[in-house]
Amino acid sequence: FASNLYDMGLMSDRDYENYSSLFDLMKSYMKVPDLLIYLRERIPTLVRQIAKRNREYEQSIRLDYLKSLNDKYENWIANYDKGKVLIIDSDDLEFENPEDLSKVIDSINASLNGLF
């Protein structure tokens, strides 16, 4: 989020440098996860999810901000090399639906434990 805000001119150099410094320090103390799960969604799905949540503070999110943020996530995941990654295209998934949730859980288990 911070790099997106910075690139769009919505965060000062000083604030971004402070944020980056603190983030790098925190990363040095964190263990890499056993599995990184990336839920991939297209912009129309993201907009629908925001509308569905109906959180007041999300109502002013600009579409250009959302697109830029999504592009940054896509670039980040394409270059992630710290461990296992499971990418789930979740545009057509409803996590409240037991069948969809079961598919996701099965994918996670297969990624962590293999097929058998």
Short mmCIF file of N, CA and C in Angstrom, two decimals:
data_model
loop_
_atom_site.label_atom_id
_atom_site.label_comp_id
_atom_site.label_asym_id
_atom_site.label_seq_id
_atom_site.Cartn_x
_atom_site.Cartn_y
_atom_site.Cartn_z
N PHE A 1 0.82 -1.19 0.00
CA PHE A 1 0.00 0.00 0.00
C PHE A 1 0.87 1.25 0.00
N ALA A 2 1.93 1.22 0.80
CA ALA A 2 2.77 2.40 0.94
C ALA A 2 3.43 2.79 -0.38
N SER A 3 3.97 1.82 -1.10
CA SER A 3 4.64 2.17 -2.35
C SER A 3 3.64 2.70 -3.37
N ASN A 4 2.43 2.20 -3.34
CA ASN A 4 1.40 2.70 -4.24
C ASN A 4 1.04 4.14 -3.90
N LEU A 5 0.86 4.43 -2.62
CA LEU A 5 0.57 5.80 -2.19
C LEU A 5 1.73 6.74 -2.56
N TYR A 6 2.94 6.25 -2.35
CA TYR A 6 4.12 7.06 -2.66
C TYR A 6 4.20 7.34 -4.15
N ASP A 7 4.04 6.29 -4.97
CA ASP A 7 4.13 6.46 -6.42
C ASP A 7 3.05 7.39 -6.96
N MET A 8 1.91 7.44 -6.29
CA MET A 8 0.82 8.32 -6.73
C MET A 8 0.95 9.73 -6.14
N GLY A 9 2.03 9.99 -5.40
CA GLY A 9 2.25 11.30 -4.82
C GLY A 9 1.40 11.58 -3.60
N LEU A 10 0.90 10.53 -2.97
CA LEU A 10 0.03 10.69 -1.80
C LEU A 10 0.75 10.44 -0.48
N MET A 11 2.07 10.19 -0.56
CA MET A 11 2.89 10.01 0.64
C MET A 11 4.20 10.74 0.42
N SER A 12 4.64 11.47 1.42
CA SER A 12 5.88 12.26 1.29
C SER A 12 7.11 11.35 1.27
N ASP A 13 8.22 11.89 0.76
CA ASP A 13 9.49 11.15 0.75
C ASP A 13 9.86 10.72 2.17
N ARG A 14 9.77 11.65 3.11
CA ARG A 14 10.15 11.37 4.51
C ARG A 14 9.30 10.23 5.08
N ASP A 15 7.98 10.29 4.89
CA ASP A 15 7.10 9.25 5.43
C ASP A 15 7.38 7.90 4.77
N TYR A 16 7.61 7.92 3.47
CA TYR A 16 7.89 6.66 2.78
C TYR A 16 9.22 6.06 3.23
N GLU A 17 10.22 6.87 3.39
CA GLU A 17 11.52 6.39 3.87
C GLU A 17 11.40 5.82 5.28
N ASN A 18 10.67 6.49 6.15
CA ASN A 18 10.45 5.99 7.51
C ASN A 18 9.70 4.66 7.49
N TYR A 19 8.64 4.61 6.70
CA TYR A 19 7.85 3.38 6.57
C TYR A 19 8.73 2.24 6.07
N SER A 20 9.47 2.49 5.01
CA SER A 20 10.33 1.45 4.40
C SER A 20 11.37 0.95 5.39
N SER A 21 11.97 1.86 6.12
CA SER A 21 12.98 1.50 7.12
C SER A 21 12.38 0.61 8.21
N LEU A 22 11.24 1.00 8.72
CA LEU A 22 10.57 0.21 9.75
C LEU A 22 10.13 -1.14 9.20
N PHE A 23 9.61 -1.16 7.98
CA PHE A 23 9.17 -2.41 7.36
C PHE A 23 10.35 -3.37 7.18
N ASP A 24 11.46 -2.86 6.70
CA ASP A 24 12.65 -3.70 6.51
C ASP A 24 13.13 -4.28 7.84
N LEU A 25 13.09 -3.49 8.90
CA LEU A 25 13.48 -3.97 10.22
C LEU A 25 12.54 -5.09 10.68
N MET A 26 11.24 -4.88 10.51
CA MET A 26 10.28 -5.91 10.93
C MET A 26 10.45 -7.19 10.12
N LYS A 27 10.71 -7.07 8.82
CA LYS A 27 10.91 -8.25 7.98
C LYS A 27 12.08 -9.09 8.46
N SER A 28 13.10 -8.45 8.98
CA SER A 28 14.29 -9.19 9.41
C SER A 28 13.99 -10.11 10.60
N TYR A 29 12.90 -9.89 11.30
CA TYR A 29 12.52 -10.72 12.44
C TYR A 29 11.45 -11.75 12.11
N MET A 30 10.96 -11.73 10.89
CA MET A 30 9.85 -12.62 10.52
C MET A 30 10.35 -13.86 9.80
N LYS A 31 9.69 -14.96 10.07
CA LYS A 31 9.97 -16.22 9.38
C LYS A 31 9.13 -16.28 8.10
N VAL A 32 9.69 -16.84 7.07
CA VAL A 32 8.96 -17.02 5.81
C VAL A 32 7.82 -18.01 6.05
N PRO A 33 6.63 -17.74 5.53
CA PRO A 33 5.51 -18.67 5.75
C PRO A 33 5.73 -19.99 5.02
N ASP A 34 5.10 -21.05 5.53
CA ASP A 34 5.17 -22.35 4.86
C ASP A 34 4.52 -22.29 3.48
N LEU A 35 3.49 -21.46 3.37
CA LEU A 35 2.78 -21.31 2.11
C LEU A 35 2.18 -19.91 2.05
N LEU A 36 2.47 -19.21 0.97
CA LEU A 36 1.87 -17.90 0.74
C LEU A 36 0.68 -18.10 -0.18
N ILE A 37 -0.49 -17.66 0.26
CA ILE A 37 -1.71 -17.81 -0.54
C ILE A 37 -2.07 -16.45 -1.11
N TYR A 38 -2.14 -16.39 -2.43
CA TYR A 38 -2.47 -15.15 -3.14
C TYR A 38 -3.83 -15.33 -3.79
N LEU A 39 -4.79 -14.53 -3.34
CA LEU A 39 -6.13 -14.56 -3.93
C LEU A 39 -6.17 -13.53 -5.05
N ARG A 40 -6.20 -14.02 -6.28
CA ARG A 40 -6.16 -13.14 -7.45
C ARG A 40 -7.58 -12.79 -7.86
N GLU A 41 -7.82 -11.50 -8.03
CA GLU A 41 -9.12 -11.03 -8.49
C GLU A 41 -8.93 -9.90 -9.48
N ARG A 42 -9.83 -9.84 -10.46
CA ARG A 42 -9.84 -8.74 -11.42
C ARG A 42 -10.48 -7.51 -10.76
N ILE A 43 -10.25 -6.36 -11.36
CA ILE A 43 -10.74 -5.10 -10.81
C ILE A 43 -12.26 -5.11 -10.60
N PRO A 44 -13.07 -5.57 -11.57
CA PRO A 44 -14.52 -5.57 -11.32
C PRO A 44 -14.92 -6.37 -10.08
N THR A 45 -14.23 -7.47 -9.83
CA THR A 45 -14.51 -8.27 -8.63
C THR A 45 -14.10 -7.50 -7.38
N LEU A 46 -12.96 -6.84 -7.42
CA LEU A 46 -12.52 -6.05 -6.27
C LEU A 46 -13.54 -4.95 -5.96
N VAL A 47 -14.04 -4.29 -6.99
CA VAL A 47 -15.04 -3.23 -6.80
C VAL A 47 -16.32 -3.81 -6.20
N ARG A 48 -16.74 -4.96 -6.69
CA ARG A 48 -17.93 -5.63 -6.14
C ARG A 48 -17.75 -5.98 -4.66
N GLN A 49 -16.56 -6.49 -4.32
CA GLN A 49 -16.28 -6.87 -2.93
C GLN A 49 -16.29 -5.64 -2.02
N ILE A 50 -15.73 -4.54 -2.50
CA ILE A 50 -15.74 -3.31 -1.72
C ILE A 50 -17.17 -2.84 -1.49
N ALA A 51 -17.97 -2.88 -2.54
CA ALA A 51 -19.38 -2.47 -2.41
C ALA A 51 -20.13 -3.40 -1.46
N LYS A 52 -19.84 -4.68 -1.54
CA LYS A 52 -20.50 -5.67 -0.68
C LYS A 52 -20.17 -5.44 0.80
N ARG A 53 -18.90 -5.13 1.09
CA ARG A 53 -18.50 -4.88 2.48
C ARG A 53 -19.14 -3.60 3.02
N ASN A 54 -19.31 -2.63 2.13
CA ASN A 54 -19.98 -1.37 2.47
C ASN A 54 -19.33 -0.64 3.66
N ARG A 55 -18.01 -0.66 3.69
CA ARG A 55 -17.29 0.06 4.74
C ARG A 55 -17.15 1.52 4.31
N GLU A 56 -17.51 2.41 5.20
CA GLU A 56 -17.53 3.83 4.85
C GLU A 56 -16.17 4.31 4.35
N TYR A 57 -15.09 3.90 5.03
CA TYR A 57 -13.77 4.39 4.64
C TYR A 57 -13.29 3.84 3.30
N GLU A 58 -13.93 2.79 2.78
CA GLU A 58 -13.54 2.25 1.48
C GLU A 58 -14.32 2.88 0.32
N GLN A 59 -15.35 3.61 0.62
CA GLN A 59 -16.22 4.16 -0.43
C GLN A 59 -15.52 5.21 -1.29
N SER A 60 -14.46 5.81 -0.78
CA SER A 60 -13.78 6.86 -1.54
C SER A 60 -12.54 6.34 -2.29
N ILE A 61 -12.35 5.03 -2.33
CA ILE A 61 -11.19 4.48 -3.05
C ILE A 61 -11.36 4.77 -4.55
N ARG A 62 -10.35 5.37 -5.11
CA ARG A 62 -10.39 5.71 -6.54
C ARG A 62 -10.04 4.48 -7.37
N LEU A 63 -10.63 4.39 -8.53
CA LEU A 63 -10.40 3.25 -9.42
C LEU A 63 -8.94 3.21 -9.88
N ASP A 64 -8.33 4.35 -10.15
CA ASP A 64 -6.93 4.35 -10.56
C ASP A 64 -6.02 3.86 -9.44
N TYR A 65 -6.37 4.17 -8.19
CA TYR A 65 -5.62 3.67 -7.05
C TYR A 65 -5.74 2.15 -6.98
N LEU A 66 -6.96 1.64 -7.13
CA LEU A 66 -7.20 0.21 -7.05
C LEU A 66 -6.47 -0.53 -8.17
N LYS A 67 -6.49 0.00 -9.36
CA LYS A 67 -5.79 -0.63 -10.48
C LYS A 67 -4.29 -0.64 -10.25
N SER A 68 -3.76 0.48 -9.80
CA SER A 68 -2.33 0.56 -9.54
C SER A 68 -1.92 -0.41 -8.43
N LEU A 69 -2.72 -0.49 -7.39
CA LEU A 69 -2.44 -1.41 -6.28
C LEU A 69 -2.48 -2.86 -6.76
N ASN A 70 -3.47 -3.19 -7.56
CA ASN A 70 -3.58 -4.55 -8.10
C ASN A 70 -2.37 -4.89 -8.98
N ASP A 71 -1.94 -3.93 -9.79
CA ASP A 71 -0.75 -4.15 -10.64
C ASP A 71 0.48 -4.40 -9.77
N LYS A 72 0.61 -3.66 -8.68
CA LYS A 72 1.76 -3.86 -7.78
C LYS A 72 1.72 -5.24 -7.14
N TYR A 73 0.53 -5.68 -6.72
CA TYR A 73 0.42 -7.03 -6.16
C TYR A 73 0.79 -8.09 -7.20
N GLU A 74 0.31 -7.92 -8.41
CA GLU A 74 0.63 -8.89 -9.46
C GLU A 74 2.14 -8.95 -9.73
N ASN A 75 2.77 -7.81 -9.76
CA ASN A 75 4.22 -7.76 -9.96
C ASN A 75 4.95 -8.40 -8.78
N TRP A 76 4.47 -8.11 -7.57
CA TRP A 76 5.11 -8.65 -6.37
C TRP A 76 5.02 -10.18 -6.35
N ILE A 77 3.83 -10.71 -6.64
CA ILE A 77 3.67 -12.17 -6.58
C ILE A 77 4.45 -12.85 -7.70
N ALA A 78 4.56 -12.21 -8.85
CA ALA A 78 5.32 -12.78 -9.96
C ALA A 78 6.81 -12.90 -9.62
N ASN A 79 7.27 -12.06 -8.70
CA ASN A 79 8.69 -12.06 -8.34
C ASN A 79 8.97 -12.63 -6.95
N TYR A 80 7.95 -13.15 -6.29
CA TYR A 80 8.13 -13.71 -4.95
C TYR A 80 8.95 -14.99 -5.04
N ASP A 81 10.05 -15.04 -4.30
CA ASP A 81 10.94 -16.20 -4.37
C ASP A 81 11.38 -16.69 -3.00
N LYS A 82 10.61 -16.35 -1.98
CA LYS A 82 10.99 -16.72 -0.62
C LYS A 82 10.48 -18.09 -0.19
N GLY A 83 9.51 -18.64 -0.90
CA GLY A 83 8.94 -19.92 -0.52
C GLY A 83 7.80 -20.33 -1.43
N LYS A 84 7.04 -21.31 -0.97
CA LYS A 84 5.92 -21.83 -1.75
C LYS A 84 4.83 -20.80 -1.91
N VAL A 85 4.21 -20.79 -3.10
CA VAL A 85 3.11 -19.88 -3.40
C VAL A 85 1.95 -20.67 -3.99
N LEU A 86 0.78 -20.38 -3.53
CA LEU A 86 -0.45 -20.92 -4.11
C LEU A 86 -1.27 -19.73 -4.60
N ILE A 87 -1.48 -19.67 -5.91
CA ILE A 87 -2.30 -18.60 -6.48
C ILE A 87 -3.68 -19.16 -6.76
N ILE A 88 -4.67 -18.52 -6.18
CA ILE A 88 -6.07 -18.94 -6.35
C ILE A 88 -6.81 -17.84 -7.08
N ASP A 89 -7.30 -18.16 -8.26
CA ASP A 89 -8.14 -17.20 -8.99
C ASP A 89 -9.51 -17.23 -8.33
N SER A 90 -9.83 -16.17 -7.62
CA SER A 90 -11.02 -16.19 -6.77
C SER A 90 -12.16 -15.33 -7.30
N ASP A 91 -12.09 -14.92 -8.56
CA ASP A 91 -13.18 -14.13 -9.14
C ASP A 91 -14.53 -14.84 -9.04
N ASP A 92 -14.53 -16.13 -9.25
CA ASP A 92 -15.79 -16.89 -9.28
C ASP A 92 -16.03 -17.70 -8.01
N LEU A 93 -15.27 -17.42 -6.95
CA LEU A 93 -15.45 -18.15 -5.70
C LEU A 93 -16.24 -17.33 -4.70
N GLU A 94 -17.09 -18.01 -3.98
CA GLU A 94 -17.80 -17.40 -2.84
C GLU A 94 -17.36 -18.18 -1.61
N PHE A 95 -16.57 -17.57 -0.76
CA PHE A 95 -16.00 -18.29 0.37
C PHE A 95 -17.05 -18.71 1.40
N GLU A 96 -18.23 -18.09 1.33
CA GLU A 96 -19.33 -18.50 2.21
C GLU A 96 -19.96 -19.81 1.71
N ASN A 97 -19.72 -20.14 0.45
CA ASN A 97 -20.25 -21.37 -0.15
C ASN A 97 -19.36 -22.54 0.28
N PRO A 98 -19.92 -23.55 0.97
CA PRO A 98 -19.11 -24.67 1.46
C PRO A 98 -18.34 -25.40 0.36
N GLU A 99 -18.91 -25.52 -0.84
CA GLU A 99 -18.21 -26.21 -1.94
C GLU A 99 -16.99 -25.42 -2.39
N ASP A 100 -17.14 -24.11 -2.53
CA ASP A 100 -16.01 -23.27 -2.94
C ASP A 100 -14.92 -23.28 -1.86
N LEU A 101 -15.34 -23.15 -0.61
CA LEU A 101 -14.37 -23.16 0.49
C LEU A 101 -13.64 -24.49 0.54
N SER A 102 -14.35 -25.57 0.31
CA SER A 102 -13.74 -26.91 0.31
C SER A 102 -12.68 -27.02 -0.79
N LYS A 103 -12.95 -26.46 -1.97
CA LYS A 103 -11.97 -26.48 -3.06
C LYS A 103 -10.69 -25.74 -2.66
N VAL A 104 -10.88 -24.60 -2.01
CA VAL A 104 -9.72 -23.81 -1.57
C VAL A 104 -8.92 -24.58 -0.53
N ILE A 105 -9.62 -25.16 0.44
CA ILE A 105 -8.94 -25.93 1.49
C ILE A 105 -8.20 -27.12 0.88
N ASP A 106 -8.82 -27.80 -0.07
CA ASP A 106 -8.16 -28.92 -0.75
C ASP A 106 -6.89 -28.46 -1.48
N SER A 107 -6.96 -27.30 -2.11
CA SER A 107 -5.78 -26.77 -2.82
C SER A 107 -4.66 -26.44 -1.83
N ILE A 108 -5.03 -25.88 -0.69
CA ILE A 108 -4.03 -25.56 0.33
C ILE A 108 -3.39 -26.84 0.85
N ASN A 109 -4.21 -27.83 1.19
CA ASN A 109 -3.69 -29.10 1.69
C ASN A 109 -2.77 -29.78 0.66
N ALA A 110 -3.17 -29.75 -0.61
CA ALA A 110 -2.35 -30.36 -1.65
C ALA A 110 -1.02 -29.62 -1.78
N SER A 111 -1.04 -28.30 -1.67
CA SER A 111 0.19 -27.52 -1.78
C SER A 111 1.14 -27.78 -0.62
N LEU A 112 0.56 -27.97 0.57
CA LEU A 112 1.38 -28.19 1.76
C LEU A 112 1.83 -29.63 1.90
N ASN A 113 0.94 -30.56 1.55
CA ASN A 113 1.19 -31.96 1.87
C ASN A 113 1.34 -32.87 0.66
N GLY A 114 1.20 -32.36 -0.53
CA GLY A 114 1.22 -33.19 -1.72
C GLY A 114 -0.15 -33.78 -1.98
N LEU A 115 -0.25 -34.53 -3.03
CA LEU A 115 -1.55 -35.07 -3.44
C LEU A 115 -2.02 -36.23 -2.59
N PHE A 116 -1.10 -36.95 -1.97
CA PHE A 116 -1.51 -38.17 -1.24
C PHE A 116 -1.24 -38.05 0.23
#
